[in-house]
C-alpha positions as a printed NumPy array, in Angstrom:
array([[128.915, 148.617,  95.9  ],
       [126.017, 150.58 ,  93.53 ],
       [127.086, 154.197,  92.945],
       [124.248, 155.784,  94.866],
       [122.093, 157.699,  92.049],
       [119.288, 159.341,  92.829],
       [118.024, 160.324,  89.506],
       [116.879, 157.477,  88.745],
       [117.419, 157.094,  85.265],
       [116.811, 160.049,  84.152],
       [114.872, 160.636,  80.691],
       [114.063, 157.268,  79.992],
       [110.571, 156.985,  78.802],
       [108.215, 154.815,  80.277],
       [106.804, 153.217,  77.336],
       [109.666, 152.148,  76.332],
       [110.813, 149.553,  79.038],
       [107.545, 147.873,  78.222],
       [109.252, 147.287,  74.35 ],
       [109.947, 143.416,  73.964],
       [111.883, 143.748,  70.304],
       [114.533, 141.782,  69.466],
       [113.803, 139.077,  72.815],
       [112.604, 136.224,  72.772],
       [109.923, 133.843,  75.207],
       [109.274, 130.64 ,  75.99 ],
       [105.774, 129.948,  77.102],
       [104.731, 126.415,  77.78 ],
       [100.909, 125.75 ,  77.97 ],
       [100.845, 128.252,  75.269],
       [ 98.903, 126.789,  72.593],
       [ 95.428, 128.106,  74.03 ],
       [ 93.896, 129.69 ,  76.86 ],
       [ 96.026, 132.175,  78.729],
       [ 99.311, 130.822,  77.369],
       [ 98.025, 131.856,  73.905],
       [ 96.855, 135.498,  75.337],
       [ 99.903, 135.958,  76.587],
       [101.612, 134.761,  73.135],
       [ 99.969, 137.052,  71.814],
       [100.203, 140.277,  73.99 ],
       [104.394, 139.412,  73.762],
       [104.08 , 139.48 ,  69.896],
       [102.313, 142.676,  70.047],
       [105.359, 144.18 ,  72.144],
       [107.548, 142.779,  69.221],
       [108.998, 139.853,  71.193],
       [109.821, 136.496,  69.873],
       [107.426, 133.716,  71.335],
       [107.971, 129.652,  71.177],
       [105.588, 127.377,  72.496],
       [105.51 , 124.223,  74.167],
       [102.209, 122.791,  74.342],
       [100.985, 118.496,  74.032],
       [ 98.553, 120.001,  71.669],
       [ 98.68 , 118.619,  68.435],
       [ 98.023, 122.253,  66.809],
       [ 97.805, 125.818,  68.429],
       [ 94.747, 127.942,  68.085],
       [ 94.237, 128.953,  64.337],
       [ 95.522, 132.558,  65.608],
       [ 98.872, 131.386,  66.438],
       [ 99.537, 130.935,  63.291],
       [ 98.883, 134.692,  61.873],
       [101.017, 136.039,  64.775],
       [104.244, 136.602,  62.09 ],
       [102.246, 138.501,  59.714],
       [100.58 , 140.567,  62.217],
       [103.206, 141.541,  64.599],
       [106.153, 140.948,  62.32 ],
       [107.639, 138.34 ,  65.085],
       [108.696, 134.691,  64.668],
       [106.446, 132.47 ,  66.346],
       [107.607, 128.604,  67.118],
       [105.127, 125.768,  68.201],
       [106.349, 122.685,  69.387],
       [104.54 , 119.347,  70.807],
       [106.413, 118.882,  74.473],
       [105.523, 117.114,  77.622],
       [106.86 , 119.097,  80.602],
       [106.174, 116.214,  82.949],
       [108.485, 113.95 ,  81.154],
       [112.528, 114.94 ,  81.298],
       [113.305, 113.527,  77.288],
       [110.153, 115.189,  76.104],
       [110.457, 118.661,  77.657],
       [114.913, 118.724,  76.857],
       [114.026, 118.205,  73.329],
       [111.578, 120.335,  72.904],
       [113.265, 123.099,  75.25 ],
       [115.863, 122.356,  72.686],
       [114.114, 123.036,  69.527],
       [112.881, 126.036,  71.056],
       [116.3  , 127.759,  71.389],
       [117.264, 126.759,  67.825],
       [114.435, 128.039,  66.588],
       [115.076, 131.122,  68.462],
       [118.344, 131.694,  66.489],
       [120.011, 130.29 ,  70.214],
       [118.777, 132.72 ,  72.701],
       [115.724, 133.136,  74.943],
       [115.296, 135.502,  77.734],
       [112.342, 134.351,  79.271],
       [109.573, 132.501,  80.   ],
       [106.127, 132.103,  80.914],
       [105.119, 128.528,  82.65 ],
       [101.898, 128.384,  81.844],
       [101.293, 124.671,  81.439],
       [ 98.502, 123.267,  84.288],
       [ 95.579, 121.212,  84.934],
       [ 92.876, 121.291,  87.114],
       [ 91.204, 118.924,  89.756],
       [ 88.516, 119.839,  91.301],
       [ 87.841, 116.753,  93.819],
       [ 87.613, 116.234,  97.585],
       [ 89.961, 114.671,  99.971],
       [ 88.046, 111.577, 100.241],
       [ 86.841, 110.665,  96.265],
       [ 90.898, 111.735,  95.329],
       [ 92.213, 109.298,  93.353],
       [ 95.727, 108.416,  92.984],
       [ 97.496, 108.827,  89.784],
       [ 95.19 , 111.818,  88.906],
       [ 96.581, 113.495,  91.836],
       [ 99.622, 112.456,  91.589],
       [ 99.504, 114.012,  87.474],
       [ 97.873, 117.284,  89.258],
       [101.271, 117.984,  90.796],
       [103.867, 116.524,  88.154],
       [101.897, 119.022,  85.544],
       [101.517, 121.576,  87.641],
       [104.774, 121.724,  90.464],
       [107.364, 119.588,  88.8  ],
       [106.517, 120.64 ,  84.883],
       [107.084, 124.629,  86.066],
       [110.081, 123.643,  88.371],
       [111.658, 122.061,  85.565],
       [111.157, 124.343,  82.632],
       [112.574, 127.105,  85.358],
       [115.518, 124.73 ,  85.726],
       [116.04 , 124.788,  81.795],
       [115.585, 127.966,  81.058],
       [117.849, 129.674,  83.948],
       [120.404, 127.174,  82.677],
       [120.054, 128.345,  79.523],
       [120.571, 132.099,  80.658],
       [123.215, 131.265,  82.666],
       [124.818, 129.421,  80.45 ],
       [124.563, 132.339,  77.634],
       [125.51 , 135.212,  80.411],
       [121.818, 136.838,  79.746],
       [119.588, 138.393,  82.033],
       [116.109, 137.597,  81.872],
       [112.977, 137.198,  83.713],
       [111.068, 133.995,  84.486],
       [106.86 , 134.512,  85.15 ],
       [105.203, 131.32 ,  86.693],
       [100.96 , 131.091,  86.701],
       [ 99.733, 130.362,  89.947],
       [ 96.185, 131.041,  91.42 ],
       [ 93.891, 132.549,  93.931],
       [ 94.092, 128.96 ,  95.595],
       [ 97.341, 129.345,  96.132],
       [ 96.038, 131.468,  98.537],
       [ 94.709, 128.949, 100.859],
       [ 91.1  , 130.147,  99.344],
       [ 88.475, 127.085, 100.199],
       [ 85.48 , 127.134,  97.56 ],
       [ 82.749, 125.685,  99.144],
       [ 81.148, 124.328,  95.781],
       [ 84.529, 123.568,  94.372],
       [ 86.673, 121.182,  96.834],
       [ 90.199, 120.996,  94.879],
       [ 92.925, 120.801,  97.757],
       [ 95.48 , 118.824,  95.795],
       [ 94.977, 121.396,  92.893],
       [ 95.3  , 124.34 ,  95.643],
       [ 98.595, 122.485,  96.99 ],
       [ 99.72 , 122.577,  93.567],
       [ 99.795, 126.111,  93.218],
       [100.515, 127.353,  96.33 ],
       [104.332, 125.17 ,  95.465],
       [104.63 , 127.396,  92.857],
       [104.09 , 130.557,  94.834],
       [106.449, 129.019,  97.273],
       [109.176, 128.874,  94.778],
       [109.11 , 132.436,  93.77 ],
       [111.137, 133.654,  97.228],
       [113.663, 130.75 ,  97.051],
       [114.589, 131.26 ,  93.141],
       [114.604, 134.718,  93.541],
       [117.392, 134.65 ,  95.997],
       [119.189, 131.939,  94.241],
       [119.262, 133.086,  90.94 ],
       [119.4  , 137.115,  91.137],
       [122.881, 137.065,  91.413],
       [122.29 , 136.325,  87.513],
       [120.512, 139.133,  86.746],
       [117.507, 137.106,  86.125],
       [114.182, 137.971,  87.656],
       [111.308, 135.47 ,  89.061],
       [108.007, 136.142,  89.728],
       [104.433, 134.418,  89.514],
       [101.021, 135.793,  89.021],
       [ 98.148, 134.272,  90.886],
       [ 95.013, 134.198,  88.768],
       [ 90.903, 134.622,  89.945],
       [ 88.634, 132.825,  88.06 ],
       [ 89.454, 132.838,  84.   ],
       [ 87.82 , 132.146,  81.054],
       [ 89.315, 129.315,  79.669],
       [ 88.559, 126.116,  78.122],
       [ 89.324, 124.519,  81.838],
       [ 86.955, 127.16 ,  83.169],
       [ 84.246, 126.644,  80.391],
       [ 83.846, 123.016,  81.534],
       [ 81.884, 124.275,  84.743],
       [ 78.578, 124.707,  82.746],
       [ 75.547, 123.212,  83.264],
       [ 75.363, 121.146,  86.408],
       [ 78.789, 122.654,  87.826],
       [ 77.246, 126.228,  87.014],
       [ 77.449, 127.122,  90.781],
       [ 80.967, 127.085,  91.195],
       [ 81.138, 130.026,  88.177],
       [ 78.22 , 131.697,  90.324],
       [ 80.174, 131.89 ,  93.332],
       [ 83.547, 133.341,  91.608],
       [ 81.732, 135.695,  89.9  ],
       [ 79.144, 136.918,  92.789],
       [ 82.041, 136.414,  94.973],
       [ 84.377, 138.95 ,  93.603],
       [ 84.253, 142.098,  94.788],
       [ 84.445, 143.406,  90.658],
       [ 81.266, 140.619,  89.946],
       [ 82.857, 139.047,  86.913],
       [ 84.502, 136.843,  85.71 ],
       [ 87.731, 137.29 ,  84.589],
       [ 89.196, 137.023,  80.472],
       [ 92.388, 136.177,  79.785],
       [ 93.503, 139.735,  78.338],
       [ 93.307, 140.412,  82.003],
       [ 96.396, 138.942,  82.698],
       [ 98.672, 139.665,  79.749],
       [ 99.512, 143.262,  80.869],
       [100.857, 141.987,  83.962],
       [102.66 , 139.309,  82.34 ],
       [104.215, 141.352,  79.648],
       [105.259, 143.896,  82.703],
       [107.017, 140.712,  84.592],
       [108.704, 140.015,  81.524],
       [109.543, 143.517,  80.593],
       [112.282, 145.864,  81.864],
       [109.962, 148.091,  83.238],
       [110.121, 145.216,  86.05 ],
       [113.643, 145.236,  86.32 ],
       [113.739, 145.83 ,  90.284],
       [111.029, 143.211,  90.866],
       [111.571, 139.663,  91.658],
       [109.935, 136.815,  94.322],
       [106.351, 138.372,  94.074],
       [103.09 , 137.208,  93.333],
       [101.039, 139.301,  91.588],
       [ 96.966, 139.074,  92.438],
       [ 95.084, 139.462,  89.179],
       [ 91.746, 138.155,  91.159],
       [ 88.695, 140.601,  90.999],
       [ 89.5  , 141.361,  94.007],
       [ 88.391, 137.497,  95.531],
       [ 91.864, 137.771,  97.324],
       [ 90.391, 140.719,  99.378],
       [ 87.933, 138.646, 100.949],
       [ 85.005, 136.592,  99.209],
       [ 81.523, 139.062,  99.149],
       [ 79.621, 135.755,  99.738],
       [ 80.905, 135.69 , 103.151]])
């Protein structure tokens, strides 16, 4: 039984449960977009980041992350919907690592934004190995890997606002909403499964971002950025710095007594669309 305490921990700054030296993070998806942000905002805190990514090459920026933060970054080509692909690069993540990680970021997705009726098979069928199987597996790795090591650590999944069971009107994209909404379900479950571990699972559930997925919508498919950004109570759009505080604060130990949530980082669209 916990010695009843309350002090709280006395002294202890705030600022300083934020600090990620001397950890390290796996983030797959990481070689653009919000993966890279939150690369990025982890270096910044001093941690360690290795990414998994099918990219042949990160960003250019990736690679000036070691001289700017003083942090090792690690870039490897992986495929997290295919078991020998994602092991080996897992793998060469943890050696590269010096052996330890002690967390992650599953960041890795794609988008389809089609109705019911024009779905096609193997596209859908990709939507949810990519985005549901490709997160429950690199969970599966690295809480293994904690385990396995007798580390604590925290695990932060990307979900979305249509997890939410949000319907677009311009955008159709049920299998992609499906998709996400698994990964929200999954935060409850592994919570209670793994805490006895000491490690920590939580996902974040994004607005509208922009991304290279997001920057696609231009042109003819300009109405479906329209209606995210009139839609949201904060009328914008959102940028991917948005979400690296929250990240970084999943990750850090300033969450240490949060686990199974999903964190809204929408504008406010989760409040209730302002087109209605």
């Amino acid at each position: 039984m916990t010695t009843f305490n309350p002090r709280g921990l006395g002294d202890v700054k705030v600022t300083g449960r934020f600090d990620l030296t001397g950890k390290n993070f796996l983030i797959t998806g990481g070689g653009g977009g919000i993966g890279f942000a939150c690369a990025k905002a982890i270096a910044q805190l001093g941690g360690g980041v290795a990414v998994i990514d099918t990219a042949p090459e990160p960003v250019e920026e990736f690679k000036s992350l070691s001289d700017r933060y003083g942090v090792k970054p690690f870039y490897t080509r992986g495929d997290v919907t295919r078991q020998d692909s994602l092991e080996k690069a897992f793998a060469n993540c943890v050696d590269a690592m010096g052996g330890q990680l002690h967390g992650a970021l599953t960041a890795a997705g794609i988008v389809m934004d089609t109705p019911l009726l024009d779905a096609d098979w193997e596209v859908t069928q990709r939507v949810l190995n990519v985005n549901v199987m490709g997160t429950y597996w690199t969970i599966k790795l690295l809480a293994q890997h904690l385990v396995e090591t007798k580390t604590p650590g925290s695990i932060v999944a990307i979900a979305s606002i249509n997890a939410q069971s949000l319907y677009v009107p311009v955008q159709p994209k049920s299998a992609y909403n499906a998709s996400k909404a698994a990964i929200k379900g999954l935060m409850g479950p592994l919570a209670g499964e793994l805490g006895q571990y000491g490690i920590r699972v939580n996902c974040i559930s994004p607005g509208a971002i922009q991304t290279p997925l997001l920057a696609r919508l231009q042109g003819e498919k300009r109405a479906i950025l329209d209606w995210y950004e009139k839609g949201a109570p904060l009328q914008r759009l959102g940028v991917p710095e948005d979400l690296t505080p929250m990240v970084c604060y999943l990750l850090s130990d300033a969450a240490a007594f949060t686990t199974g949530a999903d964190m809204l980082v929408t504008g406010g669209l989760h409040a209730g669309s302002a087109l209605k």
